[in-house]
């Protein structure tokens, strides 16, 4: 048996094509394109690459990107003032602050300043609260991407046992809530869970969001289970070359799992896509 590949990259392209058409259709009526503002502070090279990626994706879809790049010396007050301006700007539908921020800046406090209806990352407590309550909201991007991968793969969580390894507010908790909403029976495991492998072996759907390279081996998997690997870890291979791997030991799981996401090319591309989808959703609501 070889696991079915859940191709997040192909799905991301499909959804982005759909968004592009949607934007082109809405724009003549609305008189403007959707706008996304990404705030970046300092010169972290990884962050700069992520921001470029987001801005290019915006352009491809016909969205306007209102990038703001500030020096590492920017103050909390300056950033707060910029967020307030963006909140009030009718051309901006989505706002996000690229993390990590330089030492001394409080990302959480900045998040609270973002208008929840423009919270493109879906991480504002108002949006997380709406998610808990089962109300419409801008959904956190990585978890929303995981749910899209399941939907596209024809994997309905209803009635299934789902185990989420990881309980971060960014990934683990919101994924668990979304799986619960989709009627799975959900267990959230973490670093204090005894006999993690046995807990994971119960899962029909296993989501790994841990940040430990290749931690989830075949002994964690019920034969035929769906495995979603959120982890992105940079390791050095035997030849000394850097390479990206997930939390899941992909190669060794291919004969055990029923369906599996690769890294790269799985959940990662879906995260950016859901950010764009949230911005379009906010645009649609703003102008409805
Ligand atoms: P965090 O470090 O915030 O959370 C990690 C979670 O894993 C914690 O809940 C922790 O438990 C748990 N954990 C750590 N070690 C173990 C262990 N040995 N056994 C069981 N549980 C463990 O990470 P994030 O949630 O932010 O990210 C997780 C991974 O997902 C990372 O690799 C990150 O790079 C990746 N990521 C990928 C994205 C994408 O687009 N694909 C987007 C965001 C993140 P405890 O709470 O007890 O400490």
mmCIF file of N, CA and C and ligand atoms in Angstrom, residues 142 165-172 189-193 196 208-212 215 229-233 247 267-269 271-272, ligand 1:
data_model
loop_
_atom_site.group_PDB
_atom_site.id
_atom_site.type_symbol
_atom_site.label_atom_id
_atom_site.label_comp_id
_atom_site.label_asym_id
_atom_site.label_seq_id
_atom_site.Cartn_x
_atom_site.Cartn_y
_atom_site.Cartn_z
ATOM 1 N N UNK A 142 -3.183 28.725 8.750
ATOM 2 C CA UNK A 142 -2.650 27.358 8.639
ATOM 3 C C UNK A 142 -3.748 26.330 8.952
ATOM 4 N N UNK A 165 -1.286 16.873 17.429
ATOM 5 C CA UNK A 165 -0.121 16.948 18.314
ATOM 6 C C UNK A 165 0.401 18.385 18.245
ATOM 7 N N UNK A 166 0.323 19.077 19.369
ATOM 8 C CA UNK A 166 0.680 20.503 19.428
ATOM 9 C C UNK A 166 -0.537 21.300 19.869
ATOM 10 N N UNK A 167 -0.316 22.272 20.756
ATOM 11 C CA UNK A 167 -1.452 23.041 21.291
ATOM 12 C C UNK A 167 -1.177 24.543 21.243
ATOM 13 N N UNK A 168 -0.417 24.962 20.223
ATOM 14 C CA UNK A 168 -0.143 26.406 20.129
ATOM 15 C C UNK A 168 -1.401 27.136 19.674
ATOM 16 N N UNK A 169 -1.424 28.429 20.011
ATOM 17 C CA UNK A 169 -2.566 29.265 19.632
ATOM 18 C C UNK A 169 -2.531 29.532 18.130
ATOM 19 N N UNK A 170 -1.332 29.410 17.541
ATOM 20 C CA UNK A 170 -1.161 29.649 16.107
ATOM 21 C C UNK A 170 -1.688 28.473 15.279
ATOM 22 N N UNK A 171 -1.438 27.256 15.758
ATOM 23 C CA UNK A 171 -1.755 26.092 14.937
ATOM 24 C C UNK A 171 -2.622 25.056 15.682
ATOM 25 N N UNK A 172 -2.058 24.427 16.702
ATOM 26 C CA UNK A 172 -2.702 23.262 17.318
ATOM 27 C C UNK A 172 -4.128 23.518 17.800
ATOM 28 N N UNK A 189 -2.856 16.488 21.851
ATOM 29 C CA UNK A 189 -1.691 15.964 22.580
ATOM 30 C C UNK A 189 -0.589 17.015 22.583
ATOM 31 N N UNK A 190 0.336 16.880 23.514
ATOM 32 C CA UNK A 190 1.392 17.893 23.668
ATOM 33 C C UNK A 190 2.578 17.268 24.382
ATOM 34 N N UNK A 191 3.500 18.110 24.839
ATOM 35 C CA UNK A 191 4.752 17.574 25.374
ATOM 36 C C UNK A 191 4.559 16.814 26.692
ATOM 37 N N UNK A 192 3.430 16.997 27.344
ATOM 38 C CA UNK A 192 3.195 16.293 28.613
ATOM 39 C C UNK A 192 2.273 15.089 28.434
ATOM 40 N N UNK A 193 1.976 14.718 27.203
ATOM 41 C CA UNK A 193 1.100 13.570 26.954
ATOM 42 C C UNK A 193 1.901 12.277 27.098
ATOM 43 N N UNK A 196 2.746 9.042 23.765
ATOM 44 C CA UNK A 196 2.213 9.782 22.617
ATOM 45 C C UNK A 196 1.942 8.862 21.423
ATOM 46 N N UNK A 208 0.185 16.757 12.822
ATOM 47 C CA UNK A 208 1.408 17.006 13.585
ATOM 48 C C UNK A 208 1.783 18.474 13.447
ATOM 49 N N UNK A 209 1.793 19.186 14.576
ATOM 50 C CA UNK A 209 2.170 20.614 14.588
ATOM 51 C C UNK A 209 3.068 20.826 15.791
ATOM 52 N N UNK A 210 4.277 20.268 15.697
ATOM 53 C CA UNK A 210 5.151 20.145 16.854
ATOM 54 C C UNK A 210 6.417 20.988 16.712
ATOM 55 N N UNK A 211 7.040 20.914 15.530
ATOM 56 C CA UNK A 211 8.316 21.590 15.341
ATOM 57 C C UNK A 211 9.504 20.717 15.725
ATOM 58 N N UNK A 212 9.328 19.374 15.603
ATOM 59 C CA UNK A 212 10.436 18.425 15.855
ATOM 60 C C UNK A 212 10.628 17.581 14.603
ATOM 61 N N UNK A 215 9.741 13.514 13.833
ATOM 62 C CA UNK A 215 9.430 12.862 15.111
ATOM 63 C C UNK A 215 8.384 11.737 14.979
ATOM 64 N N UNK A 229 0.953 16.955 7.972
ATOM 65 C CA UNK A 229 2.209 17.402 8.582
ATOM 66 C C UNK A 229 2.323 18.926 8.480
ATOM 67 N N UNK A 230 2.140 19.605 9.609
ATOM 68 C CA UNK A 230 2.228 21.074 9.615
ATOM 69 C C UNK A 230 3.680 21.524 9.819
ATOM 70 N N UNK A 231 4.484 20.679 10.402
ATOM 71 C CA UNK A 231 5.845 21.065 10.794
ATOM 72 C C UNK A 231 6.700 21.538 9.623
ATOM 73 N N UNK A 232 7.489 22.560 9.880
ATOM 74 C CA UNK A 232 8.496 23.003 8.911
ATOM 75 C C UNK A 232 9.803 23.132 9.688
ATOM 76 N N UNK A 233 10.733 22.240 9.408
ATOM 77 C CA UNK A 233 12.005 22.232 10.146
ATOM 78 C C UNK A 233 13.151 22.217 9.156
ATOM 79 N N UNK A 247 7.405 17.337 10.628
ATOM 80 C CA UNK A 247 7.451 16.627 11.904
ATOM 81 C C UNK A 247 7.274 15.128 11.687
ATOM 82 N N UNK A 267 1.095 21.624 3.631
ATOM 83 C CA UNK A 267 0.343 22.664 4.341
ATOM 84 C C UNK A 267 0.922 24.059 4.058
ATOM 85 N N UNK A 268 2.241 24.163 3.897
ATOM 86 C CA UNK A 268 2.902 25.469 3.731
ATOM 87 C C UNK A 268 2.251 26.362 2.680
ATOM 88 N N UNK A 269 2.124 25.888 1.423
ATOM 89 C CA UNK A 269 1.543 26.756 0.392
ATOM 90 C C UNK A 269 0.095 27.149 0.690
ATOM 91 N N UNK A 271 -1.070 27.979 3.608
ATOM 92 C CA UNK A 271 -1.140 29.051 4.611
ATOM 93 C C UNK A 271 -1.219 30.415 3.918
ATOM 94 N N UNK A 272 -0.343 30.653 2.955
ATOM 95 C CA UNK A 272 -0.370 31.929 2.224
ATOM 96 C C UNK A 272 -1.696 32.071 1.472
HETATM 97 P P1 LIG B 1 5.048 25.856 19.059
HETATM 98 O O1 LIG B 1 6.477 25.670 19.436
HETATM 99 O O2 LIG B 1 4.336 27.093 19.449
HETATM 100 O O3 LIG B 1 4.192 24.631 19.609
HETATM 101 C C1 LIG B 1 4.672 23.326 19.521
HETATM 102 C C2 LIG B 1 3.719 22.393 20.204
HETATM 103 O O4 LIG B 1 4.254 21.084 20.114
HETATM 104 C C3 LIG B 1 3.535 22.708 21.697
HETATM 105 O O5 LIG B 1 2.189 22.603 22.032
HETATM 106 C C4 LIG B 1 4.372 21.625 22.385
HETATM 107 O O6 LIG B 1 3.836 21.168 23.614
HETATM 108 C C5 LIG B 1 4.293 20.488 21.399
HETATM 109 N N1 LIG B 1 5.470 19.630 21.547
HETATM 110 C C6 LIG B 1 6.766 19.985 21.520
HETATM 111 N N2 LIG B 1 7.551 18.908 21.688
HETATM 112 C C7 LIG B 1 6.744 17.843 21.805
HETATM 113 C C8 LIG B 1 6.945 16.469 21.997
HETATM 114 N N3 LIG B 1 8.179 15.954 22.091
HETATM 115 N N4 LIG B 1 5.880 15.667 22.103
HETATM 116 C C9 LIG B 1 4.622 16.173 21.999
HETATM 117 N N5 LIG B 1 4.353 17.478 21.790
HETATM 118 C C10 LIG B 1 5.397 18.298 21.703
HETATM 119 O O7 LIG B 1 5.013 25.666 17.470
HETATM 120 P P2 LIG B 1 3.901 26.101 16.387
HETATM 121 O O8 LIG B 1 2.589 25.524 16.763
HETATM 122 O O9 LIG B 1 3.991 27.547 16.118
HETATM 123 O O10 LIG B 1 4.472 25.376 15.097
HETATM 124 C C11 LIG B 1 4.586 23.973 15.032
HETATM 125 C C12 LIG B 1 5.290 23.586 13.750
HETATM 126 O O11 LIG B 1 4.514 24.037 12.650
HETATM 127 C C13 LIG B 1 6.666 24.228 13.558
HETATM 128 O O12 LIG B 1 7.477 23.320 12.856
HETATM 129 C C14 LIG B 1 6.377 25.427 12.678
HETATM 130 O O13 LIG B 1 7.502 25.791 11.891
HETATM 131 C C15 LIG B 1 5.294 24.866 11.806
HETATM 132 N N6 LIG B 1 4.413 25.869 11.220
HETATM 133 C C16 LIG B 1 4.089 25.676 9.920
HETATM 134 C C17 LIG B 1 3.245 26.536 9.292
HETATM 135 C C18 LIG B 1 2.892 26.264 7.880
HETATM 136 O O14 LIG B 1 2.500 27.161 7.183
HETATM 137 N N7 LIG B 1 2.997 24.999 7.423
HETATM 138 C C19 LIG B 1 2.691 27.710 9.962
HETATM 139 C C20 LIG B 1 3.028 27.783 11.361
HETATM 140 C C21 LIG B 1 3.869 26.888 11.953
HETATM 141 P P3 LIG B 1 3.748 22.101 24.941
HETATM 142 O O15 LIG B 1 2.587 23.044 24.691
HETATM 143 O O16 LIG B 1 3.469 21.135 26.013
HETATM 144 O O17 LIG B 1 5.059 22.810 25.036
#
